[in-house]
Short mmCIF file of C-alpha atoms and ligand atoms in Angstrom, two decimals:
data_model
loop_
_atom_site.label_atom_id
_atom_site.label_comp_id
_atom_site.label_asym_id
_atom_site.label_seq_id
_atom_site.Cartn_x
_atom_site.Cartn_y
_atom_site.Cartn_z
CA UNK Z 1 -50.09 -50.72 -13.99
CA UNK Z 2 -49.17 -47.13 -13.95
CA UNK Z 3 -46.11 -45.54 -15.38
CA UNK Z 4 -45.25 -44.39 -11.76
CA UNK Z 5 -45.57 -47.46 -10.63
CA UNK Z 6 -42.94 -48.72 -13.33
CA UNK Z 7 -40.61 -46.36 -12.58
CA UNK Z 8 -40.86 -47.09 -8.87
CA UNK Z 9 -40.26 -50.46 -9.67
CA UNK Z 10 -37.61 -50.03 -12.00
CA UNK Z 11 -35.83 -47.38 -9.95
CA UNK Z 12 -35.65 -45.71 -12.51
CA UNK Z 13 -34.77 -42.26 -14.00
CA UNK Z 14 -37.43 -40.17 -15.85
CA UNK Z 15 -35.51 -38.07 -18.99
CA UNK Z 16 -38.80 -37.33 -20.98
CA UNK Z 17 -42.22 -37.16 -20.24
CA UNK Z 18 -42.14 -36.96 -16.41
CA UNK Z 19 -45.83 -35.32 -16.94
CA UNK Z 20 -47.08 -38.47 -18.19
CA UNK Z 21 -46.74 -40.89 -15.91
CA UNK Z 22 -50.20 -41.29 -14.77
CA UNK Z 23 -50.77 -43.84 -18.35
CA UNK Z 24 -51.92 -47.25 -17.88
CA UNK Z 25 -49.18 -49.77 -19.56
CA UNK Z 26 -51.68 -52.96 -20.37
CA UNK Z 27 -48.71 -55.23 -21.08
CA UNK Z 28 -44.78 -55.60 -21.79
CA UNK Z 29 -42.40 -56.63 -24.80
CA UNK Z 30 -38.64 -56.68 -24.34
CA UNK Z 31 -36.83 -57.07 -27.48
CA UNK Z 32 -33.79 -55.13 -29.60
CA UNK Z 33 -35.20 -56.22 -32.43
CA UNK Z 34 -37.55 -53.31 -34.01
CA UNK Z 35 -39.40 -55.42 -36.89
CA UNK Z 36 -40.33 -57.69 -33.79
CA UNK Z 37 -41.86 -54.71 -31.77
CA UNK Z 38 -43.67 -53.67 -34.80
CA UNK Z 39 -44.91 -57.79 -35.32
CA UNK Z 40 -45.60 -58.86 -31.97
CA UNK Z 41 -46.76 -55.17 -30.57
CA UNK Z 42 -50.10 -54.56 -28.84
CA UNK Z 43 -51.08 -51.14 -29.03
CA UNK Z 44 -50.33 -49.37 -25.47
CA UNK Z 45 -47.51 -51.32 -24.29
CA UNK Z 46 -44.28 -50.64 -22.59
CA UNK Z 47 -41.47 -51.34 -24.62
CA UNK Z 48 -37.86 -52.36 -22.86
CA UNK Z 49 -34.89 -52.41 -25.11
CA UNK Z 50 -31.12 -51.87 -24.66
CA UNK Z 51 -31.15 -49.91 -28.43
CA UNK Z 52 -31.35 -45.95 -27.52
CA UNK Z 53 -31.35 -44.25 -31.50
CA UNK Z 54 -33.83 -41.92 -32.60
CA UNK Z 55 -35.47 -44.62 -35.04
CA UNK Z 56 -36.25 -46.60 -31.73
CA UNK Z 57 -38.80 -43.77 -31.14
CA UNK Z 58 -39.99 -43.63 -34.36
CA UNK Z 59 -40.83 -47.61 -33.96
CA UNK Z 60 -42.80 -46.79 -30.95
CA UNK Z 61 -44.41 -44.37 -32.62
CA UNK Z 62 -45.30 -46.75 -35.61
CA UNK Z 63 -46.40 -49.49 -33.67
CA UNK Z 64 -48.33 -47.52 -30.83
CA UNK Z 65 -46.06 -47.73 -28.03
CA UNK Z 66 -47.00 -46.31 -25.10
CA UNK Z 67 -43.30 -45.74 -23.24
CA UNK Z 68 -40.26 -46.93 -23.43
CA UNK Z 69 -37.22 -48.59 -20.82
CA UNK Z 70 -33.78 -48.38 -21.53
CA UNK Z 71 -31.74 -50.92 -19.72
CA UNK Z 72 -28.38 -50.93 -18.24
CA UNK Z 73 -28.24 -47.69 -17.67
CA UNK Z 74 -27.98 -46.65 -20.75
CA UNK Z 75 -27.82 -43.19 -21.58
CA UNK Z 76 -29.70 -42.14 -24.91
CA UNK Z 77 -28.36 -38.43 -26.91
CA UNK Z 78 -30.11 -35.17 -27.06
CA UNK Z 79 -31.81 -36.12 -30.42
CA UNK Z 80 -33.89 -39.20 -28.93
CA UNK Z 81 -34.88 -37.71 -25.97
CA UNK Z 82 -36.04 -34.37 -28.18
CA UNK Z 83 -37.87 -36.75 -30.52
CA UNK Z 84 -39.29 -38.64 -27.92
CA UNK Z 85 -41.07 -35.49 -25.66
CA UNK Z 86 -42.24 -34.23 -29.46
CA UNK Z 87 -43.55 -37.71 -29.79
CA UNK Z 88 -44.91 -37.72 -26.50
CA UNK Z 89 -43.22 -41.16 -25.74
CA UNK Z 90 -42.07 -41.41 -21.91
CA UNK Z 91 -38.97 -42.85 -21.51
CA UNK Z 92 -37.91 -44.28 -18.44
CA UNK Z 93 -33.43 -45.22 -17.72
CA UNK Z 94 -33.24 -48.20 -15.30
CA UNK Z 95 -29.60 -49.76 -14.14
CA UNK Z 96 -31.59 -53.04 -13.91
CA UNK Z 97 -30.70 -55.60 -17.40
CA UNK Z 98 -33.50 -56.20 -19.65
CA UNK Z 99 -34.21 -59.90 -17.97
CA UNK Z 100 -34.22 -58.59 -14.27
CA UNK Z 101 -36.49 -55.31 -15.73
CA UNK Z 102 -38.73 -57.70 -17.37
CA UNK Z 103 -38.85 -60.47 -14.40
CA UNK Z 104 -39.55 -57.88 -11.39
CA UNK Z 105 -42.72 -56.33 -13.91
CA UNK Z 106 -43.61 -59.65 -14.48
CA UNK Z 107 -43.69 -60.42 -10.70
CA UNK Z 108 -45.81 -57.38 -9.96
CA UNK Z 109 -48.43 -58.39 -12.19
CA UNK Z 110 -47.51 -57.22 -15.69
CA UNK Z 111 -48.46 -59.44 -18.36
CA UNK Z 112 -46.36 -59.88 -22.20
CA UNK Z 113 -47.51 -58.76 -25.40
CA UNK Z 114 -49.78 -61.21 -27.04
CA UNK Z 115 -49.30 -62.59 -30.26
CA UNK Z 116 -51.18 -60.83 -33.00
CA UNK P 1 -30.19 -74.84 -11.28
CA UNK P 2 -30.21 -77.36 -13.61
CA UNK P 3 -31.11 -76.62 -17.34
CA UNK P 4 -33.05 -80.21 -17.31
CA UNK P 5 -35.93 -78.63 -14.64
CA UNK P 6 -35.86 -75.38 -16.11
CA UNK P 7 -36.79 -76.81 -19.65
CA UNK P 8 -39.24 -79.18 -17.56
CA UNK P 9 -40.84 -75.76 -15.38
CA UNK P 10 -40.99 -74.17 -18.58
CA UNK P 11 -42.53 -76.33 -20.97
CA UNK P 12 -39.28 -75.57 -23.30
CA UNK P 13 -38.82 -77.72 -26.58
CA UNK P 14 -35.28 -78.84 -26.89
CA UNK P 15 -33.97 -78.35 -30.31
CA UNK P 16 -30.29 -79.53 -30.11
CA UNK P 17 -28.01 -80.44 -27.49
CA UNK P 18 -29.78 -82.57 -25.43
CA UNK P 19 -26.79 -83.87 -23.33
CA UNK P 20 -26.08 -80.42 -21.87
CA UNK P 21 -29.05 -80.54 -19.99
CA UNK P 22 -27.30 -81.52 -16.85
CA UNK P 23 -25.60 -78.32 -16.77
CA UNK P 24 -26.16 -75.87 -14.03
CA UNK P 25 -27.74 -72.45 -14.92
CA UNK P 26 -26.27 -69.41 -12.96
CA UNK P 27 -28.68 -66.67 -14.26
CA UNK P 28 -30.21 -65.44 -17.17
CA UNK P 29 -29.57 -62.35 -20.05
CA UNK P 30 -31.90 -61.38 -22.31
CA UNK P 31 -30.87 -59.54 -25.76
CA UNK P 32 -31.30 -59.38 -29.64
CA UNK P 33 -27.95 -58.16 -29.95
CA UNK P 34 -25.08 -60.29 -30.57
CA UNK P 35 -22.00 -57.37 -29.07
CA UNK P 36 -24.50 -56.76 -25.89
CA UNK P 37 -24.31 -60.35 -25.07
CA UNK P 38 -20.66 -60.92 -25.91
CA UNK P 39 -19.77 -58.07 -23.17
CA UNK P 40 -22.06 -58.67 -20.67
CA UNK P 41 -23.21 -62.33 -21.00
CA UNK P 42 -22.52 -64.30 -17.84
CA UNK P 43 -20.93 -67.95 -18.08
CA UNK P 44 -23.35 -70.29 -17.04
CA UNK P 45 -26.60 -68.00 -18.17
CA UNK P 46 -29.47 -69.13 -20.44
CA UNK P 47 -29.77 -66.30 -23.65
CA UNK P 48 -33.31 -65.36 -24.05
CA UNK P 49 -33.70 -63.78 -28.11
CA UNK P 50 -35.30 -63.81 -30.92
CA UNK P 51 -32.26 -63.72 -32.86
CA UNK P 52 -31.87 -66.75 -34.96
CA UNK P 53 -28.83 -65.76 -37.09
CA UNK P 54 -26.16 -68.62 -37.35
CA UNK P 55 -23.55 -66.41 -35.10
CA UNK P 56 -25.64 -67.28 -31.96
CA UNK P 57 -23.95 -70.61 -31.60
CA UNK P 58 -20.43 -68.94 -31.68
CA UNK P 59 -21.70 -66.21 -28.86
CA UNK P 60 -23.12 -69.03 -26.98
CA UNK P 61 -19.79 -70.97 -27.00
CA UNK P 62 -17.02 -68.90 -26.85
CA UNK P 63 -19.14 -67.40 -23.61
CA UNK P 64 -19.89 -71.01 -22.12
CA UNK P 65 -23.31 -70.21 -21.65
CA UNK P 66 -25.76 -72.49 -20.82
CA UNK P 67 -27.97 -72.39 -24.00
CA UNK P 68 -30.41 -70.38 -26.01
CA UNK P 69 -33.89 -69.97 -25.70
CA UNK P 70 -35.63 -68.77 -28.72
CA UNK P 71 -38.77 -66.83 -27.94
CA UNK P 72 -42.28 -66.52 -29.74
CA UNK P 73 -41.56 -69.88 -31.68
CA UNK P 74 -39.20 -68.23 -34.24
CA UNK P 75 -37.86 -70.64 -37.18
CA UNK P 76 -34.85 -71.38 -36.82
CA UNK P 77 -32.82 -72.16 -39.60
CA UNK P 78 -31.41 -75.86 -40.63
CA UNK P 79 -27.78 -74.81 -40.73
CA UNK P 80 -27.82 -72.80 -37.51
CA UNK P 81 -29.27 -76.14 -35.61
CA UNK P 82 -26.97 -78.27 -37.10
CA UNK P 83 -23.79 -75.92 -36.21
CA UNK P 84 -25.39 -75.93 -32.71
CA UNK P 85 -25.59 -79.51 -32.76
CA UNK P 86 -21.58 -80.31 -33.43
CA UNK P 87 -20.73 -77.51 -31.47
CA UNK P 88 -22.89 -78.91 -28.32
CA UNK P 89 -24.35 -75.70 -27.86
CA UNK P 90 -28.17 -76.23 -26.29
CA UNK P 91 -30.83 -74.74 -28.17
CA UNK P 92 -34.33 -74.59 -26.55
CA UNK P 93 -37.68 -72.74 -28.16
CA UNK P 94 -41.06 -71.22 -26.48
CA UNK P 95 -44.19 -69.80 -27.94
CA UNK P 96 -43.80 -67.41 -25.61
CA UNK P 97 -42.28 -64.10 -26.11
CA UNK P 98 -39.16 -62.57 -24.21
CA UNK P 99 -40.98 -60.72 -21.49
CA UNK P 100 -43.00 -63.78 -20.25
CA UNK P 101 -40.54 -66.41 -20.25
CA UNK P 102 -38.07 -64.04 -18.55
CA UNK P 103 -40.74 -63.68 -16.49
CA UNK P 104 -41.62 -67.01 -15.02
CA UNK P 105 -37.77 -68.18 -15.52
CA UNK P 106 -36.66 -65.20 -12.63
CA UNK P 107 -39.63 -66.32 -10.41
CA UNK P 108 -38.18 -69.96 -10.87
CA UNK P 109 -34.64 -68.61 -10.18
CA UNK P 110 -35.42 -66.42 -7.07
CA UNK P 111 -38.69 -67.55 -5.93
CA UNK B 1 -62.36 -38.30 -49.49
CA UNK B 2 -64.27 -37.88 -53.04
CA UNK B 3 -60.42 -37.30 -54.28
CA UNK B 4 -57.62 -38.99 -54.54
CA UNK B 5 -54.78 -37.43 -51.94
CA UNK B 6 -51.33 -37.85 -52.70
CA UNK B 7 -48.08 -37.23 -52.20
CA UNK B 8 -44.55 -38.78 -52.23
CA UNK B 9 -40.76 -38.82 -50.09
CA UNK B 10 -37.59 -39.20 -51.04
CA UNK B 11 -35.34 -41.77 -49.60
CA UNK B 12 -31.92 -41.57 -48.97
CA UNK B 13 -29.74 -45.14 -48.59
CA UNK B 14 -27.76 -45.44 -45.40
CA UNK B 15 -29.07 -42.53 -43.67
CA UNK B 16 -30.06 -43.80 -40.41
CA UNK B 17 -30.12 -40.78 -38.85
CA UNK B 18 -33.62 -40.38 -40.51
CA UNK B 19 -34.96 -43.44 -40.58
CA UNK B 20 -38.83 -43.75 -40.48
CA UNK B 21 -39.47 -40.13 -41.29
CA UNK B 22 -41.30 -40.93 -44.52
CA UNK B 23 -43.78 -43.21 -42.91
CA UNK B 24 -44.24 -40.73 -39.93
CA UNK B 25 -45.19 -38.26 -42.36
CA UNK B 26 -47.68 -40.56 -44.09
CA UNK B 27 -48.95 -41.35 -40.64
CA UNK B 28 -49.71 -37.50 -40.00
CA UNK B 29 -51.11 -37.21 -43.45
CA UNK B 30 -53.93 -40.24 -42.38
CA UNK B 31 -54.58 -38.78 -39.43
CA UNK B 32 -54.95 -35.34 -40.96
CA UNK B 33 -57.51 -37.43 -43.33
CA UNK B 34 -59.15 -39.09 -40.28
CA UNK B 35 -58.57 -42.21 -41.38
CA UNK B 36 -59.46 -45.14 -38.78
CA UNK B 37 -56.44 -45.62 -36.18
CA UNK B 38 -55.85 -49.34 -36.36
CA UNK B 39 -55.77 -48.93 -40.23
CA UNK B 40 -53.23 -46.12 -39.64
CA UNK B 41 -51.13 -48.50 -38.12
CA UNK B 42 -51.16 -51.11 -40.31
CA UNK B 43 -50.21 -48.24 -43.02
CA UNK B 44 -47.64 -47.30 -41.18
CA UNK B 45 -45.81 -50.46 -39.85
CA UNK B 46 -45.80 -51.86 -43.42
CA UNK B 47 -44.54 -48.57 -45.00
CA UNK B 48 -41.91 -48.01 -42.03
CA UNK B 49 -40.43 -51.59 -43.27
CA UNK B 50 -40.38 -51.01 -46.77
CA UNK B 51 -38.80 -47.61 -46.11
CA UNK B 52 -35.98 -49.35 -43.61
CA UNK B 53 -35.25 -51.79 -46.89
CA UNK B 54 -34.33 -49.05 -49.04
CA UNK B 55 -32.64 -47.35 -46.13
CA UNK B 56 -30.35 -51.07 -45.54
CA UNK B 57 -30.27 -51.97 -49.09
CA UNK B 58 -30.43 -49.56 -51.36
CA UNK B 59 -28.87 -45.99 -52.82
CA UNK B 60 -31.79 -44.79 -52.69
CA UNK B 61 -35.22 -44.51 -53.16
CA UNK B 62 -38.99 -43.15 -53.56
CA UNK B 63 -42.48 -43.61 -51.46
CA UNK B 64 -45.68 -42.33 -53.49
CA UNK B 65 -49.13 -42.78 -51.92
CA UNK B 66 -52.37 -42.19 -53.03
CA UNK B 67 -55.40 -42.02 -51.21
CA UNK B 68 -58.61 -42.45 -51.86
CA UNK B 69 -62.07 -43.18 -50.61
CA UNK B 70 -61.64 -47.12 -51.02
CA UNK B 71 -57.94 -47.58 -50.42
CA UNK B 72 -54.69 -46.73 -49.27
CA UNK B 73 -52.17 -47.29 -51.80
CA UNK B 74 -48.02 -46.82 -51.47
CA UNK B 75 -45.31 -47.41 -53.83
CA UNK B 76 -41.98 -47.87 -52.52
CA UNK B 77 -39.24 -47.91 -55.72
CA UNK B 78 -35.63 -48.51 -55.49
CA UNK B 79 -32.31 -47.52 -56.98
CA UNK B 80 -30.65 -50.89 -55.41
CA UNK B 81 -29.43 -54.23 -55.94
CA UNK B 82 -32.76 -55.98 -56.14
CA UNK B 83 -33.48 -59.52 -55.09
CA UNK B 84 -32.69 -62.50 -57.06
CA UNK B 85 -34.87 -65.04 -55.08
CA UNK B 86 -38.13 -63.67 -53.98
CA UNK B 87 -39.60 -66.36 -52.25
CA UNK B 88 -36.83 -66.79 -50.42
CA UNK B 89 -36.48 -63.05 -49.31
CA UNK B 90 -40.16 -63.53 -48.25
CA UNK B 91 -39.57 -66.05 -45.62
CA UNK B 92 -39.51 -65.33 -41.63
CA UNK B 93 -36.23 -64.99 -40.62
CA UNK B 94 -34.06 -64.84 -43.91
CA UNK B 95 -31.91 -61.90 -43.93
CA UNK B 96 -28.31 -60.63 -45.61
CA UNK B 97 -28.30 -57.39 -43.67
CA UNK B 98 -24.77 -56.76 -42.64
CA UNK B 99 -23.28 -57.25 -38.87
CA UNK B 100 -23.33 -53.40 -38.05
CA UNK B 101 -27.62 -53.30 -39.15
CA UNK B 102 -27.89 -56.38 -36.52
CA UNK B 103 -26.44 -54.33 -34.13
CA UNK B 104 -29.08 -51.59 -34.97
CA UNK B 105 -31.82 -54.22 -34.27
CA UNK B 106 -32.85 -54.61 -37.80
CA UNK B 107 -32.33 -57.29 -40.03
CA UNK B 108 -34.53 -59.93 -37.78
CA UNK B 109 -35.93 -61.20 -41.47
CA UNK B 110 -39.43 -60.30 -40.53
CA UNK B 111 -39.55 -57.13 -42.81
CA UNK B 112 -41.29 -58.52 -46.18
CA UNK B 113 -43.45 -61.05 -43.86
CA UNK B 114 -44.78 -57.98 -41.73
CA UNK B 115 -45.86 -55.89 -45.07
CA UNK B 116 -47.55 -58.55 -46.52
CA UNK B 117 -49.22 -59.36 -42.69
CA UNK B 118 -50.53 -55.71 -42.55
CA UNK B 119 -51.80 -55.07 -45.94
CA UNK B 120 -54.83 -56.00 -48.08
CA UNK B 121 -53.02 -56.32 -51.37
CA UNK B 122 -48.95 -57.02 -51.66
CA UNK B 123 -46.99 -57.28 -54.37
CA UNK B 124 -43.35 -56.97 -54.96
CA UNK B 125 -41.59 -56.63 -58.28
CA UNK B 126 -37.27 -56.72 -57.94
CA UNK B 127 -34.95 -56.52 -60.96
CA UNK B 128 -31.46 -57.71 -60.39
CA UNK B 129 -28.84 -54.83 -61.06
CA UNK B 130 -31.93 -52.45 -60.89
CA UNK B 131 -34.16 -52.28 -58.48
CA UNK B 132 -36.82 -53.51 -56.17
CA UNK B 133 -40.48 -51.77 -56.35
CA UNK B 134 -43.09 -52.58 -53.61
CA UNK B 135 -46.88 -52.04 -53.08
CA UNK B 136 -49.07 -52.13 -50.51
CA UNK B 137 -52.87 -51.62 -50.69
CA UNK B 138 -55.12 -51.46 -47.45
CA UNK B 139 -58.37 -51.17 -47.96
CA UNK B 140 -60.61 -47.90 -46.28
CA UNK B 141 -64.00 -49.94 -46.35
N1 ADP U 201 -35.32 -53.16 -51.27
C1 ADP U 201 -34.51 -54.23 -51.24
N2 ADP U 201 -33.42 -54.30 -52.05
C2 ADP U 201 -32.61 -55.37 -52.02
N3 ADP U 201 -32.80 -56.45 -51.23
C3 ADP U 201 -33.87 -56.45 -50.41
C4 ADP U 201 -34.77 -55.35 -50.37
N4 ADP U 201 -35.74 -55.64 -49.48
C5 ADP U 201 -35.46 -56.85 -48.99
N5 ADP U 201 -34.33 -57.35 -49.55
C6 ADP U 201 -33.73 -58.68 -49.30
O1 ADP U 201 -34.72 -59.51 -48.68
C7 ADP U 201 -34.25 -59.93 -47.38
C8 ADP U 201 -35.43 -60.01 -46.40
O2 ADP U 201 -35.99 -58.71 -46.21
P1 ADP U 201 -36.85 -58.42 -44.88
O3 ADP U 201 -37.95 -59.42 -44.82
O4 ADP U 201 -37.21 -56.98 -44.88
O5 ADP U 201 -35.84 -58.74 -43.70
P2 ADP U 201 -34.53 -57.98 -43.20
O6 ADP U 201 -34.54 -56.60 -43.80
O7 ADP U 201 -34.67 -57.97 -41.73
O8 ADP U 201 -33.38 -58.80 -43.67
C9 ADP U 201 -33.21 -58.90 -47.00
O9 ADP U 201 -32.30 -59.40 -46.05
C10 ADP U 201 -32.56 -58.63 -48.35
O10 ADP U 201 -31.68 -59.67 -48.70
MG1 MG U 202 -36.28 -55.40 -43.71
#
């Protein structure tokens, strides 16, 4: 599934890396908790999380993560979204909560992270 | 909904609070963070987290929700199953993580 | 790689703000190297927890790595508390971080268990009163 695609379904805002959104996301992990995402992670997946701070980005940047979806609207500061374009990390704003993000992806077709 | 098919759909393990599971589900929340689900849990929801820490079982009380699912088959430790067991909180556990179980739980929900 | 690369970051307790910059560095420096990229990763998750420790639970603290042809190795020393029962600390999901680093999404327990998962060689050394010192070895071949 493409990034476009994820926004589309998503409805959802584009505040860095609207270039990008041709990538392929292979697979999805929802989670707040970083040491999980760095666990559980496959490389090239689309993280969604309701945390917006600057060392979310540099998780997904440790553990390979492809983009990233902040729920409820949330709004992250000037300092992620500047680390995140120099990371080259989309990240996508949905209204949507993280179980209603993660059930209409999983509806369209996109699979979880696997265990590793 | 009732909790009972939802474990049964879902292939859930029930860890405590077995005789909640006539209680009717009104939606679902998924979060890791104990404030996020405190202001915008639903009564009635099932929490989907990884969080295992023993203030789950307050949250999940004093916000009458309809129990916990613990994803990707996290331990969960003796003290926080035996608070959830006196305080008749339901919790429920799934090899799978967050994203798939919230997954096939809103297809059972709105399909 | 006939010689050994090194180098080393400070780390400062509490400071959020920066969290993960020393093992984003260290990242850039094996990439620099061309070092293989699921190895990088593994370098990189396990040095991004150890750094977040000293961030959560110590004053402060110090990351030296050397690199050589064989092996990756990184040394994470601590001006902190230290840990009185090791094993303990070392099991999935046992945690003391405080209320306000659960609310930051750390303190899930998992960061000593995903170290040891992505490295070769582990060890962990923690004096009471003095310190805890960490190292992780991942083998290049
Ligand atoms: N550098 C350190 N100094 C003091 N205590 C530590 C340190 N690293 C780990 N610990 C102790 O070990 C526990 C488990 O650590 P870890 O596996 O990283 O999980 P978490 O950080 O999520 O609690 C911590 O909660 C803490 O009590
Ligand atoms: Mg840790």
């Amino acid at each position: 599934m493409t990034l476009r695609e994820i926004a589309e379904i998503l409805e959802a805002d584009v505040v860095a890396g609207s270039d990008d959104l041709d990538v392929t996301i292979k697979n999805a992990c929802s989670a707040d908790m970083m040491s999980a995402v760095l666990y559980y992670h496959t490389p090239d997946s689309l993280l969604i999380t309701g945390l917006t701070q600057p060392h979310v980005i540099r998780t997904a940047e440790i553990a390979g993560i492809k983009s990233i979806v902040f729920v409820l609207d949330k709004k992250p500061g000037a300092d992620t979204i500047e680390l995140a374009r120099q990371k080259k990390i989309p990240i996508l704003c949905t209204r949507f909560c993280m179980y209603t993000a993660s059930g209409k992806l999983y509806e369209a077709g996109l699979p979880g992270c696997l265990f590793k | 909904m009732k909790l009972s098919n939802i474990v049964e759909n879902l292939s859930l393990e029930v860890k405590t609070g077995e005789n909640n599971l006539q209680n009717d589900v009104t939606g679902a929340y998924i979060s890791d963070l104990l404030s996020d689900v405190m202001a915008n849990g639903k009564e009635g929801n099932v929490w989907i987290t990884l969080q295992t820490h023993l203030n789950i079982v307050a949250v999940s009380g004093l916000k009458n929700l309809a129990g916990i699912i613990i994803v990707n088959n996290r331990p969960v430790q003796e003290d926080v199953l035996q608070k959830a067991e006196s305080e008749k909180v339901t919790i429920m556990s799934t090899p799978l993580p967050a994203f798939e179980i919230a997954g096939k739980l809103y297809q059972l929900l709105n399909g | 790689m006939d010689e050994t690369t090194e180098g080393s970051f400070q780390i400062i307790g509490g400071n959020f703000g920066n969290a993960g910059e020393a093992s984003m560095q260290l990242k850039s420096k094996l990439t620099e190297l061309g070092v293989n990229e699921a190895i990088i990763r593994r370098a990189a998750i396990a040095t991004f927890e150890a750094e977040m420790n000293v961030i959560i639970y110590a004053a402060a603290g110090r990351l030296h790595y050397y690199i050589n042809r064989d092996k990756i190795t990184i040394k994470i020393d601590d001006m902190g508390p230290g840990i009185e029962n090791i094993e303990l600390a070392m099991q999935e999901g046992y945690s003391t971080a405080p209320d306000w680093v659960r609310e930051m999404g750390w303190g899930a327990g998992m960061g000593l268990p995903n170290m040891k998962k992505n490295s070769d060689e582990f060890r962990i050394d923690s004096v009471v009163g003095e310190g805890t010192t960490i190292e992780i070895v991942i083998n290049l071949s």
